[in-house]
mmCIF file of C-alpha atoms in Angstrom:
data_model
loop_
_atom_site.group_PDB
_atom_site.id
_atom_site.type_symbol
_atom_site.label_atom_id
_atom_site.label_comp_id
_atom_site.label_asym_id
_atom_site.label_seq_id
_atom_site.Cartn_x
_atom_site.Cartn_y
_atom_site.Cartn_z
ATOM 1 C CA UNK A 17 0.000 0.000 0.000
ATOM 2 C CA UNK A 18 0.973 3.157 -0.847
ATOM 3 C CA UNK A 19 4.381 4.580 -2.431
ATOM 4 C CA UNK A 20 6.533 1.893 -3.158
ATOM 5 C CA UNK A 21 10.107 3.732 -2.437
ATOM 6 C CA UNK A 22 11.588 1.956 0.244
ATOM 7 C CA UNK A 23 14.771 1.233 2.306
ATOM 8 C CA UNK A 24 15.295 -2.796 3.567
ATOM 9 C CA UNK A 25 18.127 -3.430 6.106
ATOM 10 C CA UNK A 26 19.398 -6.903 6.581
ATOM 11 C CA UNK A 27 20.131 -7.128 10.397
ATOM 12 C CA UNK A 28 22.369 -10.242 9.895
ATOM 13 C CA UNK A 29 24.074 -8.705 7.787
ATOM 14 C CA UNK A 30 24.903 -5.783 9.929
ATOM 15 C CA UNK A 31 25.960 -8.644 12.708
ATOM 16 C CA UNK A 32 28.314 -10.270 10.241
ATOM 17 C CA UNK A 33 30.080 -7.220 9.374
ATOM 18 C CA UNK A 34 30.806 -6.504 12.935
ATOM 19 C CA UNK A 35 32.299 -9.680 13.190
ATOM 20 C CA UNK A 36 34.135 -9.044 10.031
ATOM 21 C CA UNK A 37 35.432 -5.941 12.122
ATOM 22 C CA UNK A 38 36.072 -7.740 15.396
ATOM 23 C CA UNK A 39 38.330 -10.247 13.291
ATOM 24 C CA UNK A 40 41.197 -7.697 12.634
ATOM 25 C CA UNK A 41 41.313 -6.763 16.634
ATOM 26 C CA UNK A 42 40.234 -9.471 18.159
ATOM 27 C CA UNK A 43 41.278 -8.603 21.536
ATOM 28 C CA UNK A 44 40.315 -5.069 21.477
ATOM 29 C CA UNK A 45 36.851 -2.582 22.507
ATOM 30 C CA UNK A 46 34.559 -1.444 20.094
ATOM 31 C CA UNK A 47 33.016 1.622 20.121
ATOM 32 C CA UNK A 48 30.485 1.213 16.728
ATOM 33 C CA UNK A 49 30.007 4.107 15.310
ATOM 34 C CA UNK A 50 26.398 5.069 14.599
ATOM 35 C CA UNK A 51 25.977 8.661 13.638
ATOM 36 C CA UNK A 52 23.475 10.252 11.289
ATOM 37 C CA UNK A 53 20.642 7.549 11.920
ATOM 38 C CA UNK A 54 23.153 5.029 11.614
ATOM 39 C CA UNK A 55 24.561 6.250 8.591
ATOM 40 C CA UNK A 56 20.497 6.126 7.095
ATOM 41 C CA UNK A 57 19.682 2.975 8.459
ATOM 42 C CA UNK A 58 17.917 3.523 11.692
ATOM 43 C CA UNK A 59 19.603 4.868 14.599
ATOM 44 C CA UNK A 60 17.554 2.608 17.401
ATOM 45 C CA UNK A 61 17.230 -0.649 15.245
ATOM 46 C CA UNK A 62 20.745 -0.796 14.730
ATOM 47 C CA UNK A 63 21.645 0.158 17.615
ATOM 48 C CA UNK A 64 19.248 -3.182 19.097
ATOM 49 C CA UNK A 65 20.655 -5.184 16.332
ATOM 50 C CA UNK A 66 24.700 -4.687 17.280
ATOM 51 C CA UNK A 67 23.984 -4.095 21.807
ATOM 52 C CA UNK A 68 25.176 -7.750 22.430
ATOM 53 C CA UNK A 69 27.795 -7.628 19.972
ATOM 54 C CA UNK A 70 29.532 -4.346 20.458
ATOM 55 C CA UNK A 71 31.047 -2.415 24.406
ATOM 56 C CA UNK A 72 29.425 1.066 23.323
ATOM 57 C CA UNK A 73 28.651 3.331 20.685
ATOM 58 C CA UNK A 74 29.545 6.284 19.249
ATOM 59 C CA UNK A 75 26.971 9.083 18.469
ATOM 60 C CA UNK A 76 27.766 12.566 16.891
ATOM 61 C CA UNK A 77 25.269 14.302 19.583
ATOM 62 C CA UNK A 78 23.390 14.161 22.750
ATOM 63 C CA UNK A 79 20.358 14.137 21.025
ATOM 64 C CA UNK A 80 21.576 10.794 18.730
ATOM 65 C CA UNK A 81 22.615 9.241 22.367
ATOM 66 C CA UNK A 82 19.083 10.048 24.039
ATOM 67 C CA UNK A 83 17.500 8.429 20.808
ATOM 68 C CA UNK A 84 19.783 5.288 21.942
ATOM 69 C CA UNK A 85 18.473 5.380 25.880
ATOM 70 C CA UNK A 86 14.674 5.814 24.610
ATOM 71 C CA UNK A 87 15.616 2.633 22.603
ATOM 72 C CA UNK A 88 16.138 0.833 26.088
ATOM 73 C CA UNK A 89 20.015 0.119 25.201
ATOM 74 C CA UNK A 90 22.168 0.645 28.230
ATOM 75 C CA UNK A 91 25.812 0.475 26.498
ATOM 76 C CA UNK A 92 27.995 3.467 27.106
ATOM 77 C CA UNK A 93 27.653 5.936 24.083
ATOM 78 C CA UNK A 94 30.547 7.819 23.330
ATOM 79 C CA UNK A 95 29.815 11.638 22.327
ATOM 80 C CA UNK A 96 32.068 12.538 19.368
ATOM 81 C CA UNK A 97 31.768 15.842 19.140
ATOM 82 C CA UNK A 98 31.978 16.475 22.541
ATOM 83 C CA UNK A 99 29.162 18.719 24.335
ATOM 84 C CA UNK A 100 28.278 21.761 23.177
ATOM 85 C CA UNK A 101 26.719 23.199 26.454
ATOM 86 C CA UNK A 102 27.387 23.074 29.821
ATOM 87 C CA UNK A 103 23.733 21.169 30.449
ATOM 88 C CA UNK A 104 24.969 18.125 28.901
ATOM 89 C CA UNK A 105 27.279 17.486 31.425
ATOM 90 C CA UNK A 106 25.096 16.210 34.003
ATOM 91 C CA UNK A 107 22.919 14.376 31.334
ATOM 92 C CA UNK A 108 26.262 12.613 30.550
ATOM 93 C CA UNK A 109 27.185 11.925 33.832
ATOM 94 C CA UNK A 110 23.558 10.083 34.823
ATOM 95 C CA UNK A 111 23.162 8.689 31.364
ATOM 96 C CA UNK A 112 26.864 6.916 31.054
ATOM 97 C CA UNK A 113 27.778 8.918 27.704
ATOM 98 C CA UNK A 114 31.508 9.595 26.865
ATOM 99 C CA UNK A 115 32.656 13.079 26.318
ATOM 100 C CA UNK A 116 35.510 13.659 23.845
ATOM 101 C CA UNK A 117 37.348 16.409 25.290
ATOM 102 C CA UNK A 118 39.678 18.055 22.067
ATOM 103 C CA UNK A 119 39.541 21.846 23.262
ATOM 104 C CA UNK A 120 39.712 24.632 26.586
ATOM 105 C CA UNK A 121 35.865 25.074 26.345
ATOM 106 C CA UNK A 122 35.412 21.411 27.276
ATOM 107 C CA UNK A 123 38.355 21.430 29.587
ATOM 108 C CA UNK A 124 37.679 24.334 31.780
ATOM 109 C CA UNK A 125 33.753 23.742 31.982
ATOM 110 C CA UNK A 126 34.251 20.017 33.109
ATOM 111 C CA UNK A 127 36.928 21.069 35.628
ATOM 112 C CA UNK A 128 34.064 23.617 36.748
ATOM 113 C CA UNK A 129 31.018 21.480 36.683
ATOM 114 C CA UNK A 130 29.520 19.454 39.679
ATOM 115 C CA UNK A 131 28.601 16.152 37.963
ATOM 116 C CA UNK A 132 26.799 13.963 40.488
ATOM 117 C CA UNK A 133 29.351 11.299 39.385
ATOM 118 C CA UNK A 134 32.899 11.584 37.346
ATOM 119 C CA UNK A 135 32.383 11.642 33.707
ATOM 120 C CA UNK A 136 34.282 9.251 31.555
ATOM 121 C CA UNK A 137 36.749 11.338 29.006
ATOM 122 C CA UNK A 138 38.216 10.732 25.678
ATOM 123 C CA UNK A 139 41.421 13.130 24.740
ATOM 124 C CA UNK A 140 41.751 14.248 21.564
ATOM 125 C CA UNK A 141 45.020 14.747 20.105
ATOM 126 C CA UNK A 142 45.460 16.519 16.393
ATOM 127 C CA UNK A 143 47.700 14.338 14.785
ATOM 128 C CA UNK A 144 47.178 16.426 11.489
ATOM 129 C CA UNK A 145 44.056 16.019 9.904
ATOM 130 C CA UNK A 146 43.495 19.472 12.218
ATOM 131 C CA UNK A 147 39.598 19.398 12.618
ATOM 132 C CA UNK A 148 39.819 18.623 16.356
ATOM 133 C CA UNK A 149 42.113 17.644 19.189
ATOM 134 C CA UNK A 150 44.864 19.582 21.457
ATOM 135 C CA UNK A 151 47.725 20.484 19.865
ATOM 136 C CA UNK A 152 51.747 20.492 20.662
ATOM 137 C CA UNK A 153 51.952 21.695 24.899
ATOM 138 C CA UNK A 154 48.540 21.588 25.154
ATOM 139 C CA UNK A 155 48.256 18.341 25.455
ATOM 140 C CA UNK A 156 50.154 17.377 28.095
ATOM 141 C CA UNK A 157 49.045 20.519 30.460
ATOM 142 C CA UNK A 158 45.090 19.574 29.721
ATOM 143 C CA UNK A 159 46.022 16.036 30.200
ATOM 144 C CA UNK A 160 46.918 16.573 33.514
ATOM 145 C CA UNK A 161 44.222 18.767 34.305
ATOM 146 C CA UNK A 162 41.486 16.304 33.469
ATOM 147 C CA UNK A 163 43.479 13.168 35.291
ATOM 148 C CA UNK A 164 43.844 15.295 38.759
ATOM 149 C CA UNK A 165 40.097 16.136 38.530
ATOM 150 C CA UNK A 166 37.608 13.923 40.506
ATOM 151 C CA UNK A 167 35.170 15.482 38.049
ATOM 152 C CA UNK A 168 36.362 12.789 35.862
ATOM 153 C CA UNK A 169 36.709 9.107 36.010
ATOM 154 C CA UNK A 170 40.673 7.482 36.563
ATOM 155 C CA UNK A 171 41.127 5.944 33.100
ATOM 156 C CA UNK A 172 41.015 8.104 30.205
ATOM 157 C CA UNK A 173 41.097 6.928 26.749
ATOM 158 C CA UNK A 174 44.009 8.856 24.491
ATOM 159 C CA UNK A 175 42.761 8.936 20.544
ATOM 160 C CA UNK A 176 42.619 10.797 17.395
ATOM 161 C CA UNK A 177 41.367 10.627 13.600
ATOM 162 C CA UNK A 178 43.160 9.854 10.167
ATOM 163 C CA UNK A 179 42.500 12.186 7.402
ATOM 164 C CA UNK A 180 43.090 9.794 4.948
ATOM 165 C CA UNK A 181 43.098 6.357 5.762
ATOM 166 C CA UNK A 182 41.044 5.380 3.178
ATOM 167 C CA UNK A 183 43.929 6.135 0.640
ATOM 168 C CA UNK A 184 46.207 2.902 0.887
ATOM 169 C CA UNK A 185 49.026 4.416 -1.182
ATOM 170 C CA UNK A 186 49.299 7.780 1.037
ATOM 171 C CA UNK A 187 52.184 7.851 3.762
ATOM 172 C CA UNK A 188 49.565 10.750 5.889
ATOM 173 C CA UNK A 189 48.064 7.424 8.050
ATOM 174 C CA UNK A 190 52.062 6.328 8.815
ATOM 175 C CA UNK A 191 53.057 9.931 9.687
ATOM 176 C CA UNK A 192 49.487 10.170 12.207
ATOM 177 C CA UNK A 193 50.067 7.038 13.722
ATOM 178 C CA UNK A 194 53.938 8.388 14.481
ATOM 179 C CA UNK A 195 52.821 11.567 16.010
ATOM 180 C CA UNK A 196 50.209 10.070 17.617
ATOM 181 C CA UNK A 197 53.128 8.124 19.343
ATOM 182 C CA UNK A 198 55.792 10.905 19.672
ATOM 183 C CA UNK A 199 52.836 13.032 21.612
ATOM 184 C CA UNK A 200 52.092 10.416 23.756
ATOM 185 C CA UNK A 201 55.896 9.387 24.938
ATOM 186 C CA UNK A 202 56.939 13.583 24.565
ATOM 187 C CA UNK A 203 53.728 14.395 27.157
ATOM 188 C CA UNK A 204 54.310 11.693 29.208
ATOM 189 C CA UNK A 205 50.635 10.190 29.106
ATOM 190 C CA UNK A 206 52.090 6.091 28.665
ATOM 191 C CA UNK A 207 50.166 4.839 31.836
ATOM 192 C CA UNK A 208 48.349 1.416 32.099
ATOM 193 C CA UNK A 209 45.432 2.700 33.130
ATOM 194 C CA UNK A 210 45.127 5.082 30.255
ATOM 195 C CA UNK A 211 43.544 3.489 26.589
ATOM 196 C CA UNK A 212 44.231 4.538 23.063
ATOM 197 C CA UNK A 213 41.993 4.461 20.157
ATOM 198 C CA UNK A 214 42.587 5.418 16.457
ATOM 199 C CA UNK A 215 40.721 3.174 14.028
ATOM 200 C CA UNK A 216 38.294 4.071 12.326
ATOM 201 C CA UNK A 217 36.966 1.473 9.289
ATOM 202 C CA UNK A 218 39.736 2.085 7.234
ATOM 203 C CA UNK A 219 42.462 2.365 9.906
ATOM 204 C CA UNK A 220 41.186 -0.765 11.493
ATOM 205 C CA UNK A 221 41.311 -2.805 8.230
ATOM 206 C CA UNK A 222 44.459 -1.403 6.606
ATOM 207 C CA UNK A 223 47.010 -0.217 8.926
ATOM 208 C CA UNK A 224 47.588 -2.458 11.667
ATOM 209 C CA UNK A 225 50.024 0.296 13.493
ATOM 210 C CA UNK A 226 46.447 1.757 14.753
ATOM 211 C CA UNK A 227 44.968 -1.149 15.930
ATOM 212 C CA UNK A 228 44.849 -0.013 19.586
ATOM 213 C CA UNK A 229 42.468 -0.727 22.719
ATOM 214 C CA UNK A 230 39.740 0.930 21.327
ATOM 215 C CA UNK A 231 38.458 0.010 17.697
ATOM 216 C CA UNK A 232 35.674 2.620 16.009
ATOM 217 C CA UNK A 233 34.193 1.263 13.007
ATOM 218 C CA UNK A 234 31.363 2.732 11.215
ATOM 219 C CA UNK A 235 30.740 2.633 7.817
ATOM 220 C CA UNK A 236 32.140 -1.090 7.346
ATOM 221 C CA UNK A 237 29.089 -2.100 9.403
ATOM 222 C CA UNK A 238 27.050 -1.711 7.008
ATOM 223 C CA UNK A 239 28.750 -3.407 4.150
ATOM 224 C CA UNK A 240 30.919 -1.371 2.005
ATOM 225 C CA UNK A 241 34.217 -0.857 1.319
ATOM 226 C CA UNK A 242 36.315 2.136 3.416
ATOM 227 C CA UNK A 243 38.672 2.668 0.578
ATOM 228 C CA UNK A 244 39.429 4.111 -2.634
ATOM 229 C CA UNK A 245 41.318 1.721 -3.977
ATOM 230 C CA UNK A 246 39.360 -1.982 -4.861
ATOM 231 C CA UNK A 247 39.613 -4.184 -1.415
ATOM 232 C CA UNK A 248 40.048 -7.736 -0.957
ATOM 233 C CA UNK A 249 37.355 -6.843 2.074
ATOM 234 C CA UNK A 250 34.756 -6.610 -0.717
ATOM 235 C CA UNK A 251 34.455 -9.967 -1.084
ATOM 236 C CA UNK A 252 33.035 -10.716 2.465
ATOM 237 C CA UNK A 253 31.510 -7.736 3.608
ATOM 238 C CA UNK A 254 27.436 -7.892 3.466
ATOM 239 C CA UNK A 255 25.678 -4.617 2.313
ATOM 240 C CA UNK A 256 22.984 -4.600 4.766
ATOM 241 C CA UNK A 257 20.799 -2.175 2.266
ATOM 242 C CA UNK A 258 18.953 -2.336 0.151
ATOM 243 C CA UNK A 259 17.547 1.097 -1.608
ATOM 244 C CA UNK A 260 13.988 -0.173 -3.753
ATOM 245 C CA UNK A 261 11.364 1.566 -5.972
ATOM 246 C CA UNK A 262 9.040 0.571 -8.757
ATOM 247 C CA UNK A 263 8.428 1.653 -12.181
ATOM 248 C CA UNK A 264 5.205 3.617 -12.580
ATOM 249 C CA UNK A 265 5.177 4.442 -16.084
ATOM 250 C CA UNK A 266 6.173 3.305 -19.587
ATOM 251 C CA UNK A 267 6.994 5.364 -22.781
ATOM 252 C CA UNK A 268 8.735 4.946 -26.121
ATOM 253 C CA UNK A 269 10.597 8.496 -27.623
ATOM 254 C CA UNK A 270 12.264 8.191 -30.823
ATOM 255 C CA UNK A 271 15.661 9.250 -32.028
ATOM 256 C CA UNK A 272 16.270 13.282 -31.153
ATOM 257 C CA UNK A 273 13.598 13.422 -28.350
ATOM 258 C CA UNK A 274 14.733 14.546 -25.240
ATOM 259 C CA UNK A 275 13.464 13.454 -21.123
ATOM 260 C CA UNK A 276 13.329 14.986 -18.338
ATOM 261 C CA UNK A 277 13.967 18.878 -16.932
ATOM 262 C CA UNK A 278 16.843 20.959 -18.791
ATOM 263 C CA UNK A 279 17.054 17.983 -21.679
ATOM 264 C CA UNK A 280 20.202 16.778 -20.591
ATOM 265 C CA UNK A 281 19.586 13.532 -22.357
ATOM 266 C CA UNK A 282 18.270 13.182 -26.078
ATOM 267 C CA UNK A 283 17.774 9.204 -27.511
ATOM 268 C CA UNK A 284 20.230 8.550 -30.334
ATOM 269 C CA UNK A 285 17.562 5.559 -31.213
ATOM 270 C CA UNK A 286 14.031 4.672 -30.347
ATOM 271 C CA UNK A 287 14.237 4.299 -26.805
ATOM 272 C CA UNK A 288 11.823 2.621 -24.121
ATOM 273 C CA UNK A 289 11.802 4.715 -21.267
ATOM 274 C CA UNK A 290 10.508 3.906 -17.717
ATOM 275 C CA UNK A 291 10.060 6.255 -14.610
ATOM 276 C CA UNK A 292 10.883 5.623 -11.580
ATOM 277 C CA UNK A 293 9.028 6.948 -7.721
ATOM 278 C CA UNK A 294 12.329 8.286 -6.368
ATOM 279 C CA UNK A 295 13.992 11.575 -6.157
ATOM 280 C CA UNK A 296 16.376 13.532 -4.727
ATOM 281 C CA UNK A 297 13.527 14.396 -1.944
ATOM 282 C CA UNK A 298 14.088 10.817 -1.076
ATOM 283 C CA UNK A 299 17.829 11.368 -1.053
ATOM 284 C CA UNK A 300 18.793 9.628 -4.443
ATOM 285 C CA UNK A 301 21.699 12.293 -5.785
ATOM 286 C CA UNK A 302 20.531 14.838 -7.890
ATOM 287 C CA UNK A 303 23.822 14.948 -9.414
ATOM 288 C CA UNK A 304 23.758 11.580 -10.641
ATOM 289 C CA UNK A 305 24.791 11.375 -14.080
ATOM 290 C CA UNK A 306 23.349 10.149 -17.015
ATOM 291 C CA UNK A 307 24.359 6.664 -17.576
ATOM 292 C CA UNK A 308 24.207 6.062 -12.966
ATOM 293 C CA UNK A 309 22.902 1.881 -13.257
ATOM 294 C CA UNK A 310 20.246 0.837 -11.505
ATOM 295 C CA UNK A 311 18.926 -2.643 -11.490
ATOM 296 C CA UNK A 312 15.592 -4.279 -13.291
ATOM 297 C CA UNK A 313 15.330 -8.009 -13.447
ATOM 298 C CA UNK A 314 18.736 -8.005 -12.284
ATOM 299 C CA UNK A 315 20.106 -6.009 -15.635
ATOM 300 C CA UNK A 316 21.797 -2.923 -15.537
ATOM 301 C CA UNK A 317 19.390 -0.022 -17.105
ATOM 302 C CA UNK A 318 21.113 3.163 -17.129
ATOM 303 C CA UNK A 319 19.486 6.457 -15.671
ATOM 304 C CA UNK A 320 18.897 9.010 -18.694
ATOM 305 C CA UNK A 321 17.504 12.204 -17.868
ATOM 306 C CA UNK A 322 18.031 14.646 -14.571
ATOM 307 C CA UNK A 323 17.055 13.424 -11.527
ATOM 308 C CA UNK A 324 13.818 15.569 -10.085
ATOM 309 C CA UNK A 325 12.772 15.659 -6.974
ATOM 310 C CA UNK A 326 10.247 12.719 -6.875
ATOM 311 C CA UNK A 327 11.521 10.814 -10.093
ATOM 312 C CA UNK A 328 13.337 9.834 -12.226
ATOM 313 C CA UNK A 329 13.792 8.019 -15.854
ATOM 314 C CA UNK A 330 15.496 4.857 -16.909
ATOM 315 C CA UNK A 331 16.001 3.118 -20.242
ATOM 316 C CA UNK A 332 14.867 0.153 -20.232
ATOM 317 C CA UNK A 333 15.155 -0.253 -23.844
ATOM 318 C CA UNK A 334 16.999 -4.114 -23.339
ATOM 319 C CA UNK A 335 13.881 -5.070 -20.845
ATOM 320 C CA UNK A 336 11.484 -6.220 -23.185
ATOM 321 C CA UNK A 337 9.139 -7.384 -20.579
ATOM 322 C CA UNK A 338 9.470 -4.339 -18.029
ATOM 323 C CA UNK A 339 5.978 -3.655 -16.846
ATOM 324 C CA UNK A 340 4.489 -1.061 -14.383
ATOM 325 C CA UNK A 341 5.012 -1.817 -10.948
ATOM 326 C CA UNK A 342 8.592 -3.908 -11.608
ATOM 327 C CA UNK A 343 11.098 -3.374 -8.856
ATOM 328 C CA UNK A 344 14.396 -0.844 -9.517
ATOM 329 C CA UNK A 345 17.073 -1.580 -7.261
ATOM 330 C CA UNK A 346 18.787 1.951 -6.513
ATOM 331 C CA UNK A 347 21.588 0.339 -4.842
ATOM 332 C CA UNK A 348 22.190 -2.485 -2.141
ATOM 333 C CA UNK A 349 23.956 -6.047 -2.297
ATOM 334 C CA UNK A 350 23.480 -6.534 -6.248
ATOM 335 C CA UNK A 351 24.812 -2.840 -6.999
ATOM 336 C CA UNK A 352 27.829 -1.033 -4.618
ATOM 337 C CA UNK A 353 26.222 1.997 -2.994
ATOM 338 C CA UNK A 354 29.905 3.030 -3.706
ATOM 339 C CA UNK A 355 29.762 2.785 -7.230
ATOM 340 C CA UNK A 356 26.470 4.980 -7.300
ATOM 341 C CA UNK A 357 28.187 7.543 -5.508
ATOM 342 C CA UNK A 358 31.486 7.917 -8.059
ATOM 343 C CA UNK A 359 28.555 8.326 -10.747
ATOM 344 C CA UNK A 360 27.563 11.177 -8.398
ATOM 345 C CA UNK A 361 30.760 12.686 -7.668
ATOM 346 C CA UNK A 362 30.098 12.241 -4.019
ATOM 347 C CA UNK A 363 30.922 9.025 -1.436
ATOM 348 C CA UNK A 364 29.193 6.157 -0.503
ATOM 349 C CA UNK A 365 28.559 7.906 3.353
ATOM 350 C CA UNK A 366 26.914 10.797 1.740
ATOM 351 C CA UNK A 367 24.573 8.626 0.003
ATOM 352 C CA UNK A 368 23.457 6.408 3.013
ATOM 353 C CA UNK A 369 23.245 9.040 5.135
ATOM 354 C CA UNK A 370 20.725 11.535 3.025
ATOM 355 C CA UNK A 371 18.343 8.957 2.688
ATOM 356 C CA UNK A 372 15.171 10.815 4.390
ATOM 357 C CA UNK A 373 12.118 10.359 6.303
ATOM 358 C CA UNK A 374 9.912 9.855 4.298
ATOM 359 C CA UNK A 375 11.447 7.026 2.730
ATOM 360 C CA UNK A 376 10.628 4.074 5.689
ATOM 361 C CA UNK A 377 12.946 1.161 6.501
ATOM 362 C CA UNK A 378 11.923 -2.547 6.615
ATOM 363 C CA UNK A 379 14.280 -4.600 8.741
ATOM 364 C CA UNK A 380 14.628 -8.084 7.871
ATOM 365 C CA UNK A 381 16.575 -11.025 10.022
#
């Protein structure tokens, strides 16, 4: 009933992945990293699916970890970001979410707060993506602010992010991990009580160096490939989506006709052409270009035409029995969510996690 546009996540597959994950560190935490509604595919039923499996989660915002505790989940949620107000202290304190700490504003208003029980802290240290974390002597001097405080619990957990992991061939990940290092021995913070953490998908899969106490994998949950080069990961990792519509109309234009807004695409032949119920209101790309696959009767029909905001046109000129109402895979096991988004000049993560609400999610498994 209704408009057939539709999201389908595979909660198996979602379990598998992690496992994939936990393979490469088998003896270390995970903090899964669920941002942005679980990078599209439901913040609280993937958070269910993976709070046996994983030790916490990681959240951009107080508002994503709240989502999590309506849920009924109980595992510590690591704030990303931080807090951006003094308020959330407290709520962190009662509600067992992490802070990362990576500047003076979170330093001096922890030190000043009156938690009704010591906060648990993660230390950011800019290791040169420079986005967040202490830098140089400010490390060490807020690192020994924070670990004389009883406003915060005894163990802290050390970490920072790579800028480009994802590139195998780039020496920036080698150079990271080595600062990451020299900070740590040059402030003094090597204590056993004290964690590390660097990984994130692409640092826990390809550079071993990172592989720390703390694991944070995200996007690999859900199937796809961190990197830009081809993976031999590919081969076991499950996409748990799957991105459907239907075709709702059927039309043949001849040679020198045009589709769609702006005419971007004019048929060189006669051409059968089918539209699609999706749209960039649903978060398929707008930029997509002409030629983006998509999947009928498990052939590849290329997109022709711009994408509007509630359709768009295929041809399925080499269909000869597509009918109204056949199902268009967008993108999901049979077609890399990755390869849609180098037809789009974006990433696979920007894809996933534009995917909005109107579209709703089935969960299978």
């Amino acid at each position: 009933m209704g408009r057939p546009t539709a999201v389908f996540v595979d909660r198996d597959a979602i379990k598998s992945n992690f496992d994939i994950a936990k393979s490469f560190s088998p003896n270390s935490k995970f903090v899964s990293v669920i941002k942005a509604n679980a990078y599209g595919h439901g913040l609280k039923e993937v958070a269910q699916t993976l709070s046996k499996c994983t030790d916490a989660f990681g959240v951009a915002c107080i508002e994503e970890a709240l989502l999590i505790r309506e849920a009924g989940i109980k595992n510590p949620v690591l704030l990303m970001e931080g807090f951006f107000s003094v308020e959330e202290i407290e709520i962190a304190s009662k509600e067992n979410f992490w802070l990362m700490v990576e500047n003076q504003f979170h330093v001096d208003h922890i030190l000043s707060s009156k938690p009704s029980q010591p906060v648990k802290v993660w230390f950011g240290i800019d290791t040169g993506m420079h986005r967040l974390g202490f830098q140089g002597r400010e490390v060490g001097i807020n690192f020994q602010k924070l670990e004389a405080s009883e406003n915060v619990q005894p163990s802290l957990v050390v970490s920072s992010h790579f800028s480009t992991a994802d590139d195998l061939n780039s020496n920036t990940t080698k150079n990271q991990i080595n600062n990451f290092d020299s900070s740590i021995k040059s402030n003094h913070l090597i204590n056993y009580k004290h964690e590390q953490s660097l990984s994130n998908s692409a640092g826990l899969i390809g550079w071993s160096g990172s592989r720390r106490d703390w694991q944070r994998p995200g996007y690999l949950l859900f199937g796809n490939s961190p990197f830009v080069q081809k993976h031999e990961v590919e081969k076991v990792l499950k996409p748990a989506m799957d991105f459907k519509s239907k075709i709702i109309s059927l039309r043949d234009i001849s040679a020198g006709e045009s589709v769609g807004y702006g005419q971007n695409w004019t048929a060189k032949k006669q051409t059968r052409i089918a539209t699609v119920t999706v749209g960039y209101a649903d978060g398929y790309p707008r930029n997509a270009e002409n030629g983006t696959p998509t999947l009928v009767h498990g052939k590849r029909c290329p997109l022709v035409g711009r994408v509007s905001m509630d359709m768009i046109t295929i041809d399925v000129t080499d269909i000869h029995h597509a009918t109204i109402g056949d199902e268009v895979l967008l993108w999901g096991k049979e077609l890399p969510v990755n390869e849609i988004a180098k037809y789009s000049n974006s990433i696979g993560w920007e894809l996933l996690s534009r995917i909005t609400s109107r579209v709703p999610r089935h969960y299978l498994n």
